[in-house]
Amino acid sequence: MSIKYVLAIETSCDDTSVSVVQEDGFVISVISANQDQAHQPFGGIVPEIASRNHTLNILPLVDAVLKQSAQTLGCKQEVIWQHIDGIVVTARPGLIGSLLVGVLTAKTLALVHNKPFIGINHLEGHLLAPYLRDPGYQPPDHFNYPYIALAISGGHTNLYKVHELGDYEVLGSTVDDAAGEAFDKFAKMLNLGYPGGVQVDKLSQNGEPAAFKFPRAMIHEKNYDFSFSGLKTAALRQIEKMSESERAEQLENLCASYQEAIVDVLITKLARAVENEGVKTAVVTGGVSANSRVRSMAQDWADKKGVTLVIPPIRYCTDNAAMIGYAGICRLNRGETSTQDLCPMPKPLPSDFR
Ligand code: KG4
Ligand code: ZN
């Protein structure tokens, strides 16, 4: 039987997200509950708070998405489960307590409604996000495998070659902090609030990227790995040297210089991978792809090199259940399923990537 619609659940980190997705990637409904307010006082994600909030959010979100989907599909809410052919959930990697809430919910719904279900790797969702579509977005006409994907968020910074569905080659990863984490930690040093990436981006608009010389670790190394801890330390040393008033005066320059150092390394390595692998398509995804400098530098490079660059809209770049649903529906339609003994896992399975 072909699976036409799935209900998808994403709870791997701090966002609770539920979606109904159609087999071609069309998003029938997606609703997410953001927990930034709850973690703001701590300047970072507190796993225990995240999982507790998931337990509060998950069932109301499932109800809301099913209600919205019934409206979109033009059926009565009582019969919406007749239209849902399967259930998809993020099973790894992530915060174990957070994943547990999603996986248990998905397994219970699958059992109660007698539907096939599948647990998938969260990163696979990010990698396939460009295939999603809705009235405001669709991938370019010729978009297809293979492509190089840069996945950058608060939790991951990885470069992949996406050969085809289910065949993902890790070209490189961060050896320490993720790019989003580097933004957030810098923002914390300057008391800019959490999550700090957006603030740094905003302040950078009026700053001079060459005002401070910050290191670009590993930029000349032939591998595709990243490191941001040296940059973070260099920024801290710089900030410590400055008086309160100097910091205030130089705030925009500090942000722009720090941002430029991160983005420079990210786009340099993406460009090198595209060139070396001989592919003509690149994808940038994950929360940090919202960064205006990431977007402009990537687009300038792509235009110059004649590369097709796809950066999905931010609603599909940040953690969301629609991308999980699309990855899952593709796999369910290939005949893959999970069983009730599926366990959430903090790390990927060795078979997830090559
Ligand atoms: O993908 P995401 O929503 O959640 C995960 O971490 O999985 O990404 C959140 C990260 C945070 O670190 C946040 O500071 C960063 O993305 N971020 C940005 C911007 N918007 C979000 N970083 C730089 N510039 C932005 N405009
Ligand atoms: Zn993510």
XYZ file of C-alpha atoms and ligand atoms in Angstrom:
381
model
C 0.000 0.000 0.000
C 1.330 3.418 -0.855
C 1.579 5.768 2.104
C -0.024 9.086 1.191
C -0.061 10.987 4.482
C 1.975 10.611 7.671
C 1.794 12.198 11.084
C 5.310 13.216 12.151
C 6.754 14.104 15.542
C 10.021 15.889 16.330
C 11.252 16.326 19.926
C 15.008 15.795 19.674
C 16.075 19.045 21.308
C 14.006 21.941 22.646
C 11.327 22.407 19.974
C 8.190 20.272 20.072
C 6.910 19.936 16.529
C 4.118 17.930 14.898
C 3.199 17.783 11.223
C 1.108 16.004 8.614
C 3.012 15.604 5.348
C 1.948 14.302 1.940
C 4.070 11.814 -0.006
C 5.386 14.452 -2.434
C 6.621 16.611 0.462
C 3.603 18.937 0.525
C 3.107 20.096 4.097
C -0.552 19.744 5.082
C 0.062 21.150 8.556
C 2.990 21.849 10.842
C 2.798 23.365 14.304
C 5.745 23.835 16.652
C 6.105 24.985 20.246
C 9.285 26.881 20.891
C 10.828 26.714 24.388
C 13.272 29.630 24.158
C 11.558 31.486 27.025
C 11.941 28.524 29.365
C 15.684 28.175 28.709
C 16.492 31.885 28.428
C 17.354 32.368 32.149
C 20.017 29.643 31.854
C 21.618 30.920 28.623
C 21.366 27.459 27.072
C 19.149 24.382 26.859
C 18.482 22.562 30.138
C 17.657 18.960 29.122
C 15.316 18.275 32.056
C 13.282 21.408 31.320
C 13.165 20.503 27.622
C 11.737 17.029 28.222
C 9.190 18.282 30.750
C 7.968 20.877 28.278
C 7.708 18.250 25.530
C 5.377 16.193 27.733
C 3.158 19.250 28.231
C 3.191 20.280 24.555
C 3.023 17.065 22.600
C -0.630 15.939 22.841
C -2.172 19.401 22.357
C 0.051 19.804 19.282
C -1.019 16.424 17.861
C -4.679 17.465 18.342
C -4.100 20.873 16.748
C -2.295 19.431 13.719
C -4.969 16.773 13.168
C -7.682 19.437 13.382
C -5.904 21.667 10.887
C -5.212 18.711 8.584
C -8.878 17.682 8.609
C -9.785 21.206 7.503
C -7.163 21.229 4.755
C -8.147 17.783 3.494
C -11.856 18.654 3.729
C -12.835 15.796 6.033
C -14.463 15.597 9.454
C -12.039 15.568 12.377
C -13.506 12.262 13.628
C -12.307 10.486 10.500
C -8.876 12.105 10.096
C -7.111 8.954 11.300
C -8.545 7.109 8.299
C -6.410 9.384 6.119
C -3.181 9.035 8.108
C -1.312 6.021 6.721
C 1.705 6.030 9.003
C 3.611 7.703 11.806
C 7.151 9.056 11.760
C 9.272 10.125 14.703
C 12.781 11.417 15.313
C 14.487 8.559 17.161
C 18.109 9.844 17.166
C 20.374 11.707 17.762
C 19.369 14.175 20.468
C 18.681 14.696 24.139
C 17.556 11.331 25.412
C 14.754 12.619 27.660
C 13.407 14.783 24.844
C 13.552 11.987 22.256
C 11.818 9.638 24.671
C 8.682 11.801 24.752
C 8.342 11.791 20.957
C 9.182 8.124 20.514
C 6.747 6.983 23.213
C 3.994 9.164 21.775
C 4.589 7.832 18.250
C 4.686 4.210 19.383
C 1.484 4.642 21.391
C -0.365 6.321 18.493
C 0.859 3.594 16.116
C -0.422 0.898 18.456
C -3.764 2.544 19.183
C -4.508 3.405 15.534
C -2.851 0.310 14.083
C -0.530 2.221 11.738
C 2.991 1.444 10.535
C 5.595 3.712 12.022
C 9.255 4.518 11.602
C 11.942 6.173 13.708
C 14.441 8.226 11.746
C 17.673 10.144 12.201
C 17.060 13.852 12.820
C 19.869 14.878 10.445
C 18.204 13.002 7.602
C 15.272 15.358 8.082
C 17.522 18.416 7.740
C 19.157 16.921 4.624
C 15.815 16.293 2.901
C 14.157 19.579 3.978
C 14.681 21.164 0.516
C 12.130 18.681 -0.896
C 9.315 20.071 1.256
C 6.723 22.254 -0.416
C 3.789 24.465 0.553
C 1.890 27.349 -1.074
C 4.883 29.628 -0.400
C 7.829 27.379 -1.250
C 8.896 24.645 -3.614
C 12.354 23.406 -4.553
C 13.783 24.558 -7.902
C 12.539 22.485 -10.880
C 15.699 20.475 -11.422
C 16.563 20.009 -7.783
C 17.688 16.431 -7.147
C 20.423 14.176 -5.765
C 23.381 14.277 -5.523
C 24.112 17.463 -3.606
C 26.462 18.803 -0.956
C 24.648 19.865 2.202
C 25.903 22.071 4.984
C 23.799 21.442 8.114
C 24.415 24.187 10.656
C 22.476 24.641 13.881
C 22.864 24.953 17.630
C 23.557 21.240 17.911
C 25.323 20.271 14.691
C 27.738 21.539 12.070
C 28.259 18.915 9.389
C 29.066 18.765 5.720
C 27.506 15.882 3.763
C 27.389 14.468 0.311
C 23.788 13.397 -0.176
C 24.086 10.654 -2.812
C 20.423 9.624 -2.736
C 17.638 8.843 -0.267
C 19.242 6.914 2.600
C 22.815 7.311 1.342
C 24.510 10.135 3.206
C 28.274 10.515 3.304
C 29.716 12.604 6.126
C 32.473 14.732 4.614
C 33.259 16.664 7.782
C 31.967 17.844 11.151
C 32.870 20.221 13.910
C 35.528 18.888 16.255
C 34.206 21.018 19.123
C 31.354 23.571 19.149
C 28.547 23.741 16.600
C 28.274 26.987 14.614
C 25.063 28.017 16.407
C 26.682 27.253 19.739
C 29.600 29.508 18.769
C 27.119 32.319 18.047
C 25.209 31.691 21.274
C 28.305 31.536 23.508
C 29.640 34.769 22.023
C 26.257 36.421 22.586
C 26.349 35.222 26.188
C 29.782 36.841 26.716
C 28.253 40.148 25.624
C 24.927 39.634 27.462
C 22.917 39.741 24.249
C 20.293 37.201 25.377
C 19.509 33.623 24.305
C 19.540 32.302 21.637
C 22.093 34.852 20.616
C 22.631 34.088 16.922
C 19.839 36.399 15.798
C 21.152 39.295 17.932
C 24.689 38.896 16.611
C 23.301 38.848 13.069
C 21.281 42.036 13.690
C 24.113 43.963 15.322
C 26.522 42.859 12.580
C 24.480 44.698 9.941
C 26.026 47.984 11.081
C 29.446 46.617 11.946
C 32.749 46.342 10.101
C 33.685 42.655 9.474
C 37.400 43.488 9.289
C 37.491 45.576 12.483
C 38.877 42.717 14.588
C 41.109 39.933 13.307
C 39.563 36.706 14.554
C 41.013 33.267 13.692
C 39.537 31.044 10.964
C 40.526 27.642 12.337
C 41.217 24.840 9.859
C 40.263 26.997 6.877
C 43.353 25.953 4.910
C 43.286 22.292 5.949
C 42.290 19.907 3.196
C 39.663 18.152 5.343
C 36.054 19.300 5.758
C 36.121 19.601 9.544
C 35.396 22.728 11.537
C 36.556 24.108 14.885
C 35.094 27.107 16.664
C 36.532 26.860 20.177
C 39.691 28.842 19.304
C 37.555 31.615 17.852
C 35.468 31.681 21.008
C 38.591 31.985 23.179
C 40.044 34.709 20.933
C 36.803 36.668 21.239
C 36.772 36.250 25.009
C 40.369 37.506 25.273
C 39.477 40.503 23.101
C 36.400 41.335 25.162
C 38.340 40.989 28.450
C 40.882 43.539 27.194
C 38.195 46.147 26.590
C 36.569 48.510 29.053
C 32.798 48.578 29.445
C 32.511 51.685 27.277
C 34.866 50.316 24.591
C 32.753 47.184 24.385
C 29.599 49.219 23.963
C 31.227 51.417 21.372
C 32.681 48.466 19.431
C 29.725 46.094 19.885
C 28.648 46.112 16.247
C 32.223 45.711 15.004
C 32.849 42.844 17.418
C 29.705 41.060 16.207
C 30.420 41.621 12.517
C 34.042 40.424 12.844
C 33.080 37.350 14.841
C 30.227 36.483 12.468
C 32.497 36.935 9.456
C 35.045 34.489 10.900
C 32.386 31.776 11.344
C 30.711 32.316 7.985
C 33.998 32.556 6.103
C 35.041 29.066 7.257
C 31.584 27.567 6.635
C 31.273 28.828 3.077
C 34.931 28.166 2.191
C 34.551 24.505 3.143
C 31.174 24.179 1.427
C 32.666 25.645 -1.757
C 35.661 23.323 -1.596
C 33.457 20.253 -1.149
C 31.241 21.218 -4.097
C 34.285 21.740 -6.295
C 36.128 18.580 -5.231
C 33.054 16.353 -5.467
C 32.126 17.760 -8.857
C 28.454 18.321 -8.038
C 26.435 21.297 -9.189
C 23.945 21.587 -6.329
C 24.420 22.783 -2.741
C 22.057 22.985 0.205
C 22.434 25.016 3.380
C 20.105 24.029 6.200
C 19.704 24.214 10.001
C 18.891 27.196 12.226
C 22.110 29.088 11.434
C 21.132 29.215 7.746
C 18.821 32.045 8.866
C 21.969 34.140 9.229
C 21.958 36.961 6.699
C 25.716 36.770 6.078
C 25.559 32.982 5.544
C 22.849 33.590 2.955
C 24.586 36.438 1.151
C 28.048 34.855 1.092
C 26.661 31.489 -0.054
C 24.527 33.117 -2.758
C 27.410 35.258 -4.067
C 29.605 32.170 -4.308
C 26.877 30.100 -5.995
C 26.132 32.844 -8.544
C 29.816 33.185 -9.367
C 30.315 29.438 -9.816
C 27.002 28.618 -11.490
C 26.009 26.345 -8.599
C 22.327 25.735 -7.799
C 22.013 26.787 -4.157
C 18.936 25.815 -2.151
C 18.390 27.283 1.296
C 14.912 26.158 2.373
C 12.731 28.813 4.041
C 13.610 29.248 7.672
C 10.448 27.402 8.811
C 11.951 24.236 7.290
C 15.567 24.984 8.283
C 14.982 25.154 12.026
C 13.913 21.988 13.795
C 10.470 20.984 12.490
C 8.402 17.836 12.132
C 7.642 18.368 8.419
C 11.188 17.451 7.368
C 11.027 14.385 9.633
C 7.701 13.411 8.055
C 9.101 13.679 4.537
C 12.146 11.531 5.359
C 9.875 8.971 7.020
C 7.261 8.818 4.267
C 10.004 8.139 1.696
C 11.319 5.290 3.821
C 7.875 3.850 4.624
C 7.125 3.842 0.884
C 10.302 1.806 0.367
C 8.832 -0.788 2.738
C 10.887 0.112 5.795
C 9.242 0.210 9.253
C 10.266 0.199 12.910
C 8.950 -2.139 15.563
C 7.630 -1.439 19.039
C 11.069 -2.142 20.536
C 12.472 1.027 18.890
C 14.530 2.961 21.450
C 15.540 6.620 21.298
C 19.305 7.037 21.049
C 21.515 10.044 21.810
C 23.888 9.176 18.932
C 23.339 8.148 15.294
C 23.462 4.487 14.270
C 26.606 3.492 12.358
C 24.363 2.559 9.433
C 22.824 6.071 9.239
C 25.829 7.539 7.426
C 28.830 6.389 5.500
O 18.122 24.424 14.009
P 17.866 25.207 15.267
O 16.584 25.970 15.375
O 17.945 24.294 16.516
C 18.963 23.367 16.745
O 19.980 23.794 17.316
O 18.814 22.192 16.343
O 19.111 26.216 15.410
C 19.204 27.108 16.487
C 20.524 27.818 16.384
C 20.847 28.667 17.611
O 22.174 28.430 17.990
C 20.660 30.088 17.098
O 21.451 31.044 17.758
C 21.071 29.940 15.652
O 20.531 28.700 15.246
N 20.541 31.035 14.822
C 21.313 31.949 14.212
C 20.435 32.840 13.554
N 19.146 32.419 13.778
C 19.255 31.296 14.549
N 22.642 32.097 14.176
C 23.129 33.129 13.465
N 22.356 34.026 12.822
C 21.014 33.928 12.827
N 20.258 34.818 12.175
Zn 18.302 20.154 14.036
